[in-house]
Amino acid sequence: MGILTDGINEVIATTRSNAAPMGIIARNGVYRIVCFNGSHTEKNIVRDRWVVANIVHDPVLFVRTAFSDLPETAFVQEDVDGTLMDRLADTEAWIAFSAVIEKRGTQSMTVRITPVVEKVLSCRPRPVNRGFSAIIEATVHGTRYRLSGNPDLKKLIDHYRSIIRKCGGSRELEALALFDSFIADEQGGHFTGEIPR
Ligand SMILES: Cc1cc2nc3c(=O)[nH]c(=O)nc-3n(C[C@H](O)[C@H](O)[C@H](O)COP(=O)(O)O)c2cc1C
């Protein structure tokens, strides 16, 4: 197993019929996910005790899965040691993990995950693009902004928005338009419900 690197790996995590961006924390060969309470990912991991990390570089997919659902056709089932696990159809690589709940808190749950199988499906060099990185940053802040309406987050999002416009390619600009369509609902007021879908 060698795809994930030390530090926090931003992936799209799939659980049964669900996908969401998540950070996989890798430290000294130990892997963990911290899931905020209330997400589908959290509920599915508690129920099924597995999660798949999808390595993706599509900014639109990061935005879409952060704020909404994907259709069933977006998933492919893999038999991992007798357990059927869902991965993204459109992924460059995937790593299937078994999961053990380490800690449950009032805000989040810490899950220790162990890689079982990993597969690379495609491999191409990717030049660093600040527009892509800024989409990731804006989307992280956007998921929190939708919950809190915190104006400091709005300022950060506006900063990343300008980097996306300056450095992004057409796919990053498409992702930004999608991002704005999800965030627009909350401008002028703030989201007060469960973690957004
Ligand atoms: C790059 C990125 C990383 C994220 N990492 C995490 C994480 O580690 N834990 C978490 O609970 N939410 C994380 N989020 C927020 C979730 O993706 C977001 O709350 C999502 O709506 C959860 O979807 P779900 O209900 O389908 O699980 C991250 C978002 C982004 C954009």
GROMACS .gro file of C-alpha atoms and ligand atoms in nm:
model
  228
    1MET     CA    1   0.000   0.000   0.000
    2GLY     CA    2   0.169   0.317  -0.109
    3ILE     CA    3  -0.063   0.573  -0.267
    4LEU     CA    4  -0.137   0.791   0.035
    5THR     CA    5   0.139   1.015   0.168
    6ASP     CA    6   0.222   1.138   0.517
    7GLY     CA    7  -0.001   1.428   0.622
    8ILE     CA    8  -0.364   1.487   0.529
    9ASN     CA    9  -0.474   1.339   0.196
   10GLU     CA   10  -0.780   1.514   0.050
   11VAL     CA   11  -0.982   1.241  -0.118
   12ILE     CA   12  -1.343   1.171  -0.204
   13ALA     CA   13  -1.457   0.912   0.046
   14THR     CA   14  -1.723   0.669  -0.064
   15THR     CA   15  -1.946   0.470   0.166
   16ARG     CA   16  -2.265   0.284   0.061
   17SER     CA   17  -2.417   0.493  -0.226
   18ASN     CA   18  -2.258   0.811  -0.089
   19ALA     CA   19  -1.958   1.027  -0.171
   20ALA     CA   20  -1.807   1.324   0.015
   21PRO     CA   21  -1.466   1.494   0.029
   22MET     CA   22  -1.280   1.387   0.343
   23GLY     CA   23  -0.927   1.422   0.473
   24ILE     CA   24  -0.739   1.100   0.543
   25ILE     CA   25  -0.480   1.169   0.811
   26ALA     CA   26  -0.166   0.959   0.764
   27ARG     CA   27   0.092   0.971   1.042
   28ASN     CA   28   0.367   0.711   1.087
   29GLY     CA   29   0.182   0.451   0.883
   30VAL     CA   30  -0.144   0.495   1.079
   31TYR     CA   31  -0.454   0.620   0.895
   32ARG     CA   32  -0.749   0.803   1.047
   33ILE     CA   33  -1.056   1.001   0.943
   34VAL     CA   34  -1.221   1.260   1.167
   35CYS     CA   35  -1.588   1.280   1.066
   36PHE     CA   36  -1.805   1.561   1.190
   37ASN     CA   37  -2.124   1.428   1.345
   38GLY     CA   38  -2.436   1.424   1.131
   39SER     CA   39  -2.282   1.349   0.793
   40HIS     CA   40  -2.389   1.052   0.582
   41THR     CA   41  -2.027   0.938   0.578
   42GLU     CA   42  -2.027   0.923   0.959
   43LYS     CA   43  -2.354   0.728   0.973
   44ASN     CA   44  -2.249   0.484   0.700
   45ILE     CA   45  -1.908   0.413   0.858
   46VAL     CA   46  -2.075   0.343   1.194
   47ARG     CA   47  -2.317   0.103   1.021
   48ASP     CA   48  -2.085  -0.074   0.774
   49ARG     CA   49  -1.731  -0.031   0.915
   50TRP     CA   50  -1.570   0.039   0.577
   51VAL     CA   51  -1.479   0.337   0.362
   52VAL     CA   52  -1.311   0.378   0.024
   53ALA     CA   53  -1.070   0.664  -0.056
   54ASN     CA   54  -1.098   0.780  -0.418
   55ILE     CA   55  -0.805   0.974  -0.562
   56VAL     CA   56  -0.958   1.239  -0.784
   57HIS     CA   57  -0.834   1.564  -0.941
   58ASP     CA   58  -1.164   1.686  -1.083
   59PRO     CA   59  -1.258   2.014  -0.909
   60VAL     CA   60  -1.623   1.981  -1.017
   61LEU     CA   61  -1.650   1.643  -0.844
   62PHE     CA   62  -1.508   1.787  -0.521
   63VAL     CA   63  -1.767   2.066  -0.521
   64ARG     CA   64  -2.057   1.842  -0.625
   65THR     CA   65  -1.988   1.575  -0.361
   66ALA     CA   66  -1.933   1.836  -0.088
   67PHE     CA   67  -2.278   1.990  -0.137
   68SER     CA   68  -2.500   1.731  -0.305
   69ASP     CA   69  -2.558   1.367  -0.395
   70LEU     CA   70  -2.432   1.165  -0.691
   71PRO     CA   71  -2.656   0.928  -0.889
   72GLU     CA   72  -2.619   0.550  -0.839
   73THR     CA   73  -2.446   0.531  -1.180
   74ALA     CA   74  -2.153   0.725  -1.034
   75PHE     CA   75  -2.060   0.422  -0.819
   76VAL     CA   76  -1.901   0.085  -0.896
   77GLN     CA   77  -1.916  -0.203  -0.648
   78GLU     CA   78  -1.598  -0.393  -0.566
   79ASP     CA   79  -1.575  -0.722  -0.381
   80VAL     CA   80  -1.312  -0.656  -0.114
   81ASP     CA   81  -1.239  -0.978   0.075
   82GLY     CA   82  -1.607  -1.075   0.060
   83THR     CA   83  -1.748  -0.729   0.143
   84LEU     CA   84  -1.909  -0.527  -0.135
   85MET     CA   85  -1.775  -0.171  -0.122
   86ASP     CA   86  -1.867   0.129  -0.340
   87ARG     CA   87  -1.599   0.329  -0.518
   88LEU     CA   88  -1.641   0.612  -0.771
   89ALA     CA   89  -1.668   0.499  -1.133
   90ASP     CA   90  -1.467   0.804  -1.232
   91THR     CA   91  -1.164   0.772  -1.006
   92GLU     CA   92  -0.792   0.759  -1.082
   93ALA     CA   93  -0.719   0.521  -0.795
   94TRP     CA   94  -0.901   0.377  -0.495
   95ILE     CA   95  -0.807   0.237  -0.158
   96ALA     CA   96  -1.054   0.024   0.038
   97PHE     CA   97  -1.030   0.048   0.417
   98SER     CA   98  -1.181  -0.140   0.706
   99ALA     CA   99  -1.281   0.099   0.986
  100VAL     CA  100  -1.277   0.088   1.366
  101ILE     CA  101  -1.437   0.370   1.568
  102GLU     CA  102  -1.167   0.503   1.801
  103LYS     CA  103  -1.344   0.793   1.969
  104ARG     CA  104  -1.689   0.953   1.962
  105GLY     CA  105  -1.719   1.315   2.072
  106THR     CA  106  -1.994   1.575   2.081
  107GLN     CA  107  -1.872   1.728   1.754
  108SER     CA  108  -1.694   1.448   1.571
  109MET     CA  109  -1.593   1.086   1.554
  110THR     CA  110  -1.236   0.960   1.503
  111VAL     CA  111  -1.206   0.645   1.296
  112ARG     CA  112  -0.892   0.438   1.258
  113ILE     CA  113  -0.886   0.288   0.911
  114THR     CA  114  -0.675   0.003   0.773
  115PRO     CA  115  -0.607  -0.036   0.400
  116VAL     CA  116  -0.722  -0.371   0.259
  117VAL     CA  117  -0.687  -0.326  -0.119
  118GLU     CA  118  -0.561  -0.045  -0.339
  119LYS     CA  119  -0.582  -0.010  -0.717
  120VAL     CA  120  -0.446   0.248  -0.961
  121LEU     CA  121  -0.675   0.282  -1.266
  122SER     CA  122  -0.507   0.568  -1.450
  123CYS     CA  123  -0.187   0.760  -1.409
  124ARG     CA  124  -0.099   1.097  -1.563
  125PRO     CA  125   0.129   1.378  -1.456
  126ARG     CA  126  -0.055   1.679  -1.310
  127PRO     CA  127   0.105   2.022  -1.302
  128VAL     CA  128   0.023   2.214  -0.984
  129ASN     CA  129  -0.260   2.459  -1.043
  130ARG     CA  130  -0.338   2.718  -0.775
  131GLY     CA  131  -0.693   2.743  -0.908
  132PHE     CA  132  -0.750   2.375  -0.824
  133SER     CA  133  -0.596   2.417  -0.477
  134ALA     CA  134  -0.813   2.726  -0.423
  135ILE     CA  135  -1.126   2.529  -0.516
  136ILE     CA  136  -1.036   2.278  -0.244
  137GLU     CA  137  -0.983   2.560   0.009
  138ALA     CA  138  -1.300   2.746  -0.087
  139THR     CA  139  -1.503   2.424  -0.069
  140VAL     CA  140  -1.370   2.334   0.278
  141HIS     CA  141  -1.465   2.682   0.402
  142GLY     CA  142  -1.792   2.670   0.206
  143THR     CA  143  -1.911   2.355   0.388
  144ARG     CA  144  -1.849   2.536   0.720
  145TYR     CA  145  -1.992   2.867   0.600
  146ARG     CA  146  -2.318   2.698   0.508
  147LEU     CA  147  -2.347   2.577   0.867
  148SER     CA  148  -2.237   2.892   1.050
  149GLY     CA  149  -2.276   3.192   0.819
  150ASN     CA  150  -1.951   3.317   0.977
  151PRO     CA  151  -1.849   3.637   0.789
  152ASP     CA  152  -1.476   3.558   0.838
  153LEU     CA  153  -1.527   3.244   0.629
  154LYS     CA  154  -1.700   3.452   0.363
  155LYS     CA  155  -1.388   3.676   0.341
  156LEU     CA  156  -1.165   3.370   0.301
  157ILE     CA  157  -1.394   3.231   0.032
  158ASP     CA  158  -1.379   3.560  -0.159
  159HIS     CA  159  -0.999   3.550  -0.143
  160TYR     CA  160  -0.991   3.197  -0.291
  161ARG     CA  161  -1.253   3.296  -0.548
  162SER     CA  162  -1.012   3.555  -0.691
  163ILE     CA  163  -0.731   3.296  -0.715
  164ILE     CA  164  -0.963   3.052  -0.893
  165ARG     CA  165  -1.057   3.323  -1.145
  166LYS     CA  166  -0.692   3.414  -1.203
  167CYS     CA  167  -0.526   3.068  -1.209
  168GLY     CA  168  -0.801   2.816  -1.284
  169GLY     CA  169  -0.873   2.649  -1.616
  170SER     CA  170  -1.220   2.587  -1.760
  171ARG     CA  171  -1.290   2.298  -1.519
  172GLU     CA  172  -1.202   2.512  -1.215
  173LEU     CA  173  -1.427   2.792  -1.345
  174GLU     CA  174  -1.708   2.540  -1.392
  175ALA     CA  175  -1.648   2.419  -1.036
  176LEU     CA  176  -1.661   2.780  -0.911
  177ALA     CA  177  -1.994   2.842  -1.084
  178LEU     CA  178  -2.132   2.525  -0.922
  179PHE     CA  179  -1.987   2.629  -0.585
  180ASP     CA  180  -2.154   2.970  -0.615
  181SER     CA  181  -2.489   2.808  -0.693
  182PHE     CA  182  -2.472   2.613  -0.365
  183ILE     CA  183  -2.342   2.902  -0.156
  184ALA     CA  184  -2.575   3.166  -0.305
  185ASP     CA  185  -2.875   3.025  -0.114
  186GLU     CA  186  -2.703   3.108   0.213
  187GLN     CA  187  -2.588   3.461   0.134
  188GLY     CA  188  -2.770   3.717   0.344
  189GLY     CA  189  -2.873   3.455   0.593
  190HIS     CA  190  -2.724   3.136   0.717
  191PHE     CA  191  -2.797   2.768   0.691
  192THR     CA  192  -2.931   2.631   1.016
  193GLY     CA  193  -3.016   2.270   0.942
  194GLU     CA  194  -2.813   1.950   0.940
  195ILE     CA  195  -2.485   1.913   0.752
  196PRO     CA  196  -2.574   2.017   0.394
  197ARG     CA  197  -2.630   1.770   0.114
  198LIG     C1  198  -1.140   1.899   0.074
  198LIG     C2  199  -1.244   1.873   0.180
  198LIG     C3  200  -1.211   1.796   0.290
  198LIG     C4  201  -1.307   1.767   0.388
  198LIG     N1  202  -1.270   1.689   0.494
  198LIG     C5  203  -1.362   1.655   0.587
  198LIG     C6  204  -1.325   1.570   0.695
  198LIG     O1  205  -1.210   1.525   0.708
  198LIG     N2  206  -1.423   1.537   0.784
  198LIG     C7  207  -1.552   1.583   0.772
  198LIG     O2  208  -1.635   1.547   0.855
  198LIG     N3  209  -1.589   1.666   0.670
  198LIG     C8  210  -1.496   1.702   0.578
  198LIG     N4  211  -1.533   1.784   0.474
  198LIG     C9  212  -1.673   1.833   0.465
  198LIG    C10  213  -1.765   1.727   0.406
  198LIG     O3  214  -1.722   1.687   0.276
  198LIG    C11  215  -1.908   1.783   0.395
  198LIG     O4  216  -1.957   1.810   0.525
  198LIG    C12  217  -2.005   1.692   0.322
  198LIG     O5  218  -2.127   1.761   0.300
  198LIG    C13  219  -2.037   1.563   0.398
  198LIG     O6  220  -2.119   1.485   0.311
  198LIG     P1  221  -2.196   1.352   0.354
  198LIG     O7  222  -2.311   1.394   0.442
  198LIG     O8  223  -2.240   1.291   0.225
  198LIG     O9  224  -2.098   1.265   0.428
  198LIG    C14  225  -1.439   1.817   0.376
  198LIG    C15  226  -1.472   1.897   0.265
  198LIG    C16  227  -1.375   1.925   0.169
  198LIG    C17  228  -1.413   2.009   0.051
   0.00000   0.00000   0.00000
